[in-house]
mmCIF file of C-alpha atoms in Angstrom:
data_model
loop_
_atom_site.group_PDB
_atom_site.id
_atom_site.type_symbol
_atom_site.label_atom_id
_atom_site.label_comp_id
_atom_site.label_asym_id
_atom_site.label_seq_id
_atom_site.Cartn_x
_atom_site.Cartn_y
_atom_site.Cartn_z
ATOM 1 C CA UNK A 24 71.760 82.629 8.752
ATOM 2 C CA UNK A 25 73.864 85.369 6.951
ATOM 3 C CA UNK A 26 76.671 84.041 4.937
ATOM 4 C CA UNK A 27 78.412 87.169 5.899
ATOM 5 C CA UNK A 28 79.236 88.228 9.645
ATOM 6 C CA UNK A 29 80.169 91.818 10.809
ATOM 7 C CA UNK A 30 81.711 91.815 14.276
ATOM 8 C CA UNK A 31 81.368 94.769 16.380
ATOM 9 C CA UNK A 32 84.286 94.426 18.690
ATOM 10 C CA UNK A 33 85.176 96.566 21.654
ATOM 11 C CA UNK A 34 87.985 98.160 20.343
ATOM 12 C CA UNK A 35 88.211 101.595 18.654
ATOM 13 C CA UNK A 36 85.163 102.028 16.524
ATOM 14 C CA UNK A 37 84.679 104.526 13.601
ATOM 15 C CA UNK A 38 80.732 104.894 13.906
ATOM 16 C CA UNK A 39 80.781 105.943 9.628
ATOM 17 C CA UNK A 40 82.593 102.885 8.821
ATOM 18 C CA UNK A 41 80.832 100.820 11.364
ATOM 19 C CA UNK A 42 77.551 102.012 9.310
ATOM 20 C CA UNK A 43 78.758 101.870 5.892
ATOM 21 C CA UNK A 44 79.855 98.800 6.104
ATOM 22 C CA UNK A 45 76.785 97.351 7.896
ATOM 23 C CA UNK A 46 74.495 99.058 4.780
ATOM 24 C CA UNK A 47 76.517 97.545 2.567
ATOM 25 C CA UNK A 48 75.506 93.592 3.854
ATOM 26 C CA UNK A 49 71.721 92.157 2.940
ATOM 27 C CA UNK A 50 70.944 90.776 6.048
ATOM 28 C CA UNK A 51 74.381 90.330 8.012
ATOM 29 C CA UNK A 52 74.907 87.890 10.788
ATOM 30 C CA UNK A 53 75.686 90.703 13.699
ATOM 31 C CA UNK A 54 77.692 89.527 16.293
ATOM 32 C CA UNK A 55 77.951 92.225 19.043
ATOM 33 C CA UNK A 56 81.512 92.076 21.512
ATOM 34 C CA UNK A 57 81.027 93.246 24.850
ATOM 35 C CA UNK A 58 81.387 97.278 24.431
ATOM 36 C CA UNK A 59 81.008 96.619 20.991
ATOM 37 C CA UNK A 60 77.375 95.782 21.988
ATOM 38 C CA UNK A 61 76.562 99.286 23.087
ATOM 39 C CA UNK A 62 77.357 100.739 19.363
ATOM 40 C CA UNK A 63 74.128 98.377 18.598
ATOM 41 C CA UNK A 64 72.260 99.631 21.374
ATOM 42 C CA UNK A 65 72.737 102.969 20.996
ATOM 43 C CA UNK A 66 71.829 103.044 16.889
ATOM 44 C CA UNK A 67 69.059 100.482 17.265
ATOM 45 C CA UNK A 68 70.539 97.725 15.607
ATOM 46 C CA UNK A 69 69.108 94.313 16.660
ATOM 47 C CA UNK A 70 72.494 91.938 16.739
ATOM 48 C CA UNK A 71 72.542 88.517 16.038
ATOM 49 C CA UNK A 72 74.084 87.040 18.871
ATOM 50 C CA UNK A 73 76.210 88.708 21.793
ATOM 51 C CA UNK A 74 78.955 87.744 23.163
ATOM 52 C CA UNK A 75 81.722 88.502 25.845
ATOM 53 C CA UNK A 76 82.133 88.880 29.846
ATOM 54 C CA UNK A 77 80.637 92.016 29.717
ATOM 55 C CA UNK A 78 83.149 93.888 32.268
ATOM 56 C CA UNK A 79 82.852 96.959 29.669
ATOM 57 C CA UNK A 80 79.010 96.985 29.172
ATOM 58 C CA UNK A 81 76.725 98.823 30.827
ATOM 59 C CA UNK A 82 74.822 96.495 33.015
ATOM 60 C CA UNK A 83 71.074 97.749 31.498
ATOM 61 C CA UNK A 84 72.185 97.180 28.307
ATOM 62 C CA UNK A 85 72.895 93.498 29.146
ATOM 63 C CA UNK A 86 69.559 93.438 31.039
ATOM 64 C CA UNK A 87 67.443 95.216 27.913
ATOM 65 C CA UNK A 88 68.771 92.228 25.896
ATOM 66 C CA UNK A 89 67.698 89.747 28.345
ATOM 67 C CA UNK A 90 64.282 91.116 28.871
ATOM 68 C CA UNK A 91 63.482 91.114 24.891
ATOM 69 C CA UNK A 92 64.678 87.543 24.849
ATOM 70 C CA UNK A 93 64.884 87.307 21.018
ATOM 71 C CA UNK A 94 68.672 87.818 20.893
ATOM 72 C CA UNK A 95 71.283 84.967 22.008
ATOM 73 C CA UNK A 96 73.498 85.882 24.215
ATOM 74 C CA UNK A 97 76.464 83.909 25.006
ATOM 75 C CA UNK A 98 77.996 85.413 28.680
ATOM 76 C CA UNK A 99 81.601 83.902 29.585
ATOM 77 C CA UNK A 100 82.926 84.571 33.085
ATOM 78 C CA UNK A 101 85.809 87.196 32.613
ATOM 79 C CA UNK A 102 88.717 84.747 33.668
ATOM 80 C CA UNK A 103 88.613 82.664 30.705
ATOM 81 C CA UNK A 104 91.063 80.994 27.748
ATOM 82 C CA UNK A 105 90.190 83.759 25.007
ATOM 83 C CA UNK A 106 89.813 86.945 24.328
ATOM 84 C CA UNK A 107 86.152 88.346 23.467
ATOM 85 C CA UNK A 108 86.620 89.088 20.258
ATOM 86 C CA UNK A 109 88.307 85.408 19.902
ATOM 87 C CA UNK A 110 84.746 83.828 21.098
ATOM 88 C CA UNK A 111 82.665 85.828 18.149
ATOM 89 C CA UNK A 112 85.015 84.583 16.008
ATOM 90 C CA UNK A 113 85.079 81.045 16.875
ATOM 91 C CA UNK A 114 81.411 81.591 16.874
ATOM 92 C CA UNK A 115 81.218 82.820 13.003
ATOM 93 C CA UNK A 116 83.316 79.436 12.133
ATOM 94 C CA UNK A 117 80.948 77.290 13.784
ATOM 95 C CA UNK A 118 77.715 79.254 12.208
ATOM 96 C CA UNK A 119 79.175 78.541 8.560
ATOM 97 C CA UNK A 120 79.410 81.858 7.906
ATOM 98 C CA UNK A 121 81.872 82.452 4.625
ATOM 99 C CA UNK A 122 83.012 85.948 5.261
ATOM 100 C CA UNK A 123 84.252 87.548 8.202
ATOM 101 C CA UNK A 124 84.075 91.896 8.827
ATOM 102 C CA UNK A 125 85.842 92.318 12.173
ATOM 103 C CA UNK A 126 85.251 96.014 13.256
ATOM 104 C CA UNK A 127 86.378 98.050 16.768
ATOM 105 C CA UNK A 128 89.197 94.973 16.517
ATOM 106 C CA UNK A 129 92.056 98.031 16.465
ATOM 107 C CA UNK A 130 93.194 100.684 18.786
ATOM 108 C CA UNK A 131 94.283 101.847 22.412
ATOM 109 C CA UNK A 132 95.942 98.342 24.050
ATOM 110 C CA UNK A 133 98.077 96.966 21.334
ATOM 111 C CA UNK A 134 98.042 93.646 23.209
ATOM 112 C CA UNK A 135 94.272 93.185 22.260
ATOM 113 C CA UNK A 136 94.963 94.287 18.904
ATOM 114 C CA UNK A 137 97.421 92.076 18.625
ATOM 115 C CA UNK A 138 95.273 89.435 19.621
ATOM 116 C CA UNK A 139 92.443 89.965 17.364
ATOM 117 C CA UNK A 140 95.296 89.936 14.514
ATOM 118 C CA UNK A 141 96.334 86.644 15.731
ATOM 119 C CA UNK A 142 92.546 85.453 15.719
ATOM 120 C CA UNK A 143 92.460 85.651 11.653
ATOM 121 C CA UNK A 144 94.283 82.007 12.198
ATOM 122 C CA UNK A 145 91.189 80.667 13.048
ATOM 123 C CA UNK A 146 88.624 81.341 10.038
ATOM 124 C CA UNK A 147 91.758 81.268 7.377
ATOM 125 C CA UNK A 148 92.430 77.347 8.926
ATOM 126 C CA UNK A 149 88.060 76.977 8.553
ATOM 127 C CA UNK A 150 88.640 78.205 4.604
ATOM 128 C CA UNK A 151 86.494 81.271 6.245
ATOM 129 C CA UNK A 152 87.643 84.884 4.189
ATOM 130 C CA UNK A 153 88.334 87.199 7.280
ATOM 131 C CA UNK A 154 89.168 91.062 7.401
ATOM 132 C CA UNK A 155 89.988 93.467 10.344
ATOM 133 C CA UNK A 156 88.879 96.574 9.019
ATOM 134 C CA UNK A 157 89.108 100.487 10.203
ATOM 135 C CA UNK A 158 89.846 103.682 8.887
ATOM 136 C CA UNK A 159 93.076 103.295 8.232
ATOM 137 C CA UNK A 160 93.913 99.525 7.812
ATOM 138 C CA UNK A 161 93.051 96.317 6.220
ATOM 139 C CA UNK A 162 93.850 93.616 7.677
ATOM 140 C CA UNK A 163 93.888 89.921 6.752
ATOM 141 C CA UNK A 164 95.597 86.323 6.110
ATOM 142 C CA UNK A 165 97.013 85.242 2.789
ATOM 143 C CA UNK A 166 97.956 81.685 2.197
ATOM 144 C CA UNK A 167 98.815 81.638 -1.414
ATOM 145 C CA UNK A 168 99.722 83.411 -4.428
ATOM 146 C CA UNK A 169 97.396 87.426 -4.151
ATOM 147 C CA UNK A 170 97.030 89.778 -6.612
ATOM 148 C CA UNK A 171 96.752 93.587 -5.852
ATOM 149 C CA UNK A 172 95.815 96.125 -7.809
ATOM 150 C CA UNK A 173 96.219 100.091 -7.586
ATOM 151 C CA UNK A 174 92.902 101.079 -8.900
ATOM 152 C CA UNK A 175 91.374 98.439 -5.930
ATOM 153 C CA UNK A 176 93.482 98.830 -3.078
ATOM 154 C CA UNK A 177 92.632 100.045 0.544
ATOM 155 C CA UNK A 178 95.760 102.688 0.226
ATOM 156 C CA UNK A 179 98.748 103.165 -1.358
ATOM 157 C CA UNK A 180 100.820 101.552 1.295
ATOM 158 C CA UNK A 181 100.425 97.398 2.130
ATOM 159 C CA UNK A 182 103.084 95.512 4.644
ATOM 160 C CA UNK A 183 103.321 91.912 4.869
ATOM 161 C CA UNK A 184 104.402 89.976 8.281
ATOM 162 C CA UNK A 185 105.010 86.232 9.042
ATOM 163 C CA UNK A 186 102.684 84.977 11.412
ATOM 164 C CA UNK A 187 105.420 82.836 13.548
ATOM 165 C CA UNK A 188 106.946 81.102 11.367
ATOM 166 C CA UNK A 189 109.545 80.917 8.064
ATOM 167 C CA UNK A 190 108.503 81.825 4.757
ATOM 168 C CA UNK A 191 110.891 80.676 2.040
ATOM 169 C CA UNK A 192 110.549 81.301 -1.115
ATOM 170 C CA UNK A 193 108.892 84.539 -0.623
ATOM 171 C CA UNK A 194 108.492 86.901 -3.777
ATOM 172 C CA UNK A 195 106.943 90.237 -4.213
ATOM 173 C CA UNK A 196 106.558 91.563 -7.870
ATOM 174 C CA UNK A 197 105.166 95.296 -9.395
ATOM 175 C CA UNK A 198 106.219 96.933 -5.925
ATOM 176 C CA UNK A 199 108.420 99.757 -5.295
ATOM 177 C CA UNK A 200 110.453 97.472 -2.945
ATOM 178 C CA UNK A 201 110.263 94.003 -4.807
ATOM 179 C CA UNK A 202 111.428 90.480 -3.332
ATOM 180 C CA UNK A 203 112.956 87.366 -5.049
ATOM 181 C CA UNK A 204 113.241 84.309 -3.228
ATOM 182 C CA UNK A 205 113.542 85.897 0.203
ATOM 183 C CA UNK A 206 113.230 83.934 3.371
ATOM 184 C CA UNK A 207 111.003 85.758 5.634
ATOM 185 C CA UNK A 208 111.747 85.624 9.341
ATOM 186 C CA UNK A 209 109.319 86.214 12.109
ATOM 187 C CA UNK A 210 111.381 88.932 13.394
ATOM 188 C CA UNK A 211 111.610 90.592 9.807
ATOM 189 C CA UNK A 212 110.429 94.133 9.369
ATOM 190 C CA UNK A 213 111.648 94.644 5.871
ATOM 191 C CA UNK A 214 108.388 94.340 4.244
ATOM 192 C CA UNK A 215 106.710 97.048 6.044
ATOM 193 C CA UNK A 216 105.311 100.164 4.230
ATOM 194 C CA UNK A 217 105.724 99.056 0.216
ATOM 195 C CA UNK A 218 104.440 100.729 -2.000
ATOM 196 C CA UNK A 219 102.585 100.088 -5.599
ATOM 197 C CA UNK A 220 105.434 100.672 -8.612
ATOM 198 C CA UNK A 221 103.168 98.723 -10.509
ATOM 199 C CA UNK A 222 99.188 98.627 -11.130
ATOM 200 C CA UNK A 223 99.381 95.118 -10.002
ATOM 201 C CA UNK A 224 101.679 94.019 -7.380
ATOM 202 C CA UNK A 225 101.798 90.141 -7.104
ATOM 203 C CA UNK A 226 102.949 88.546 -3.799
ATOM 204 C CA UNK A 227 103.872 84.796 -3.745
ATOM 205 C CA UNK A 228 105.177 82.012 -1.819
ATOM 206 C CA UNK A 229 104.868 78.152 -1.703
ATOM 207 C CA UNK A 230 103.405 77.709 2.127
ATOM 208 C CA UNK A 231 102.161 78.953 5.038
ATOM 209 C CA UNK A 232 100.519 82.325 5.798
ATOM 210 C CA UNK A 233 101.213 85.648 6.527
ATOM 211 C CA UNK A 234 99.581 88.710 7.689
ATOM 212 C CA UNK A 235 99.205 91.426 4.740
ATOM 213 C CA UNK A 236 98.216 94.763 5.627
ATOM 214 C CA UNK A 237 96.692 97.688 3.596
ATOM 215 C CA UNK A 238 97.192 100.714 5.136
ATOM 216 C CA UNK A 239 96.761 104.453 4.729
ATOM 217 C CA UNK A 240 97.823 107.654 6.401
ATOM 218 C CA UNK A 241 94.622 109.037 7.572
ATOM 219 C CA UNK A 242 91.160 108.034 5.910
ATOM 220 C CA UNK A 243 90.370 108.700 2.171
ATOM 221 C CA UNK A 244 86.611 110.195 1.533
#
């Protein structure tokens, strides 16, 4: 098995990233979400495993996957303790897969997004490197001093957000809006939108998480 998963979730997907990304990956571990499944289908890409209730799938493309029989699929009856995209990722920990590329995990119901943010808790607890990933955003969990640079970033933009709890200590360094010793409160906005003054902008604190963010207007090409 792939050391390196790529989710196709049922959000929003960007086909060109969906493919870029995929080309980029020897061999992924493809695990296919519900609607996300029919993005697979529909360019002939054999998933891994699928996964979800399947209320948004076509019902023959369910069926096609049962007849070949050489793809797992794992069906959960739609009232259930987790959301879809919640299962595949549970299902990446439990695979031993190192890496994590969660795609179609953003837009139309922010309460799904919001879930599939809160998700990332589950690989960055396994030690598991996780990213939400679409046109516009990066998305991901950072537990301990990170380094970004200018030349590497997603965008010139990158916002950083508790996770439900207190961050103390919490420094930002090479930014246009820099922090010293701040405590960070779950209901704090004032690290949204920053903004490189620096090449490298260094963000630390002694423990916990929080969600970072790299963001951009509209997508670079």
């Amino acid at each position: 098995m792939s050391k390196i998963a790529v989710i196709i979730s049922g959000g929003v997907l960007d086909e060109s990233l969906t493919l870029a990304e995929l080309g980029k990956i020897d061999e992924p571990c493809i695990i296919g979400v519900d609607k996300g499944v029919e993005f697979l289908y529909r360019h002939e890409i054999l998933p891994s495993y699928i996964v979800g209730d399947f209320d948004s799938l076509p019902k023959e493309i369910v069926l096609y996957y049962k007849n070949r029989g050489d793809v797992p699929i794992r069906a959960y009856n739609p009232v259930k303790d987790a959301s879809d995209t919640e299962i595949a990722v549970r299902l990446g920990v439990t695979l031993g897969c190192e890496r994590m590329i969660i795609l179609g995990a953003t837009g139309g119901r922010v309460d799904h997004l919001w879930a599939n943010v809160q998700s990332l808790m589950i690989p960055f607890k396994a030690g598991v490197e996780a990213v939400i990933l679409d046109p516009q955003n990066r998305i991901y969990l950072i537990g301990e001093e990170t380094h970004l640079f200018r030349d590497e970033a997603f965008g010139p933009y990158f916002s950083v957000f508790p996770l439900g709890e207190i961050i103390r200590g919490f420094n930002i360094r090479g930014a246009k809006y820099p922090l010293r010793n701040h405590t960070l409160m779950p209901c704090d906005s004032l690290c949204v939108s920053n903004e490189f003054e620096e090449d490298e902008v260094v963000i630390e604190f002694s423990s916990g998480a929080v969600i970072l963010m790299e963001t951009r207007d509209r997508e670079i090409i």
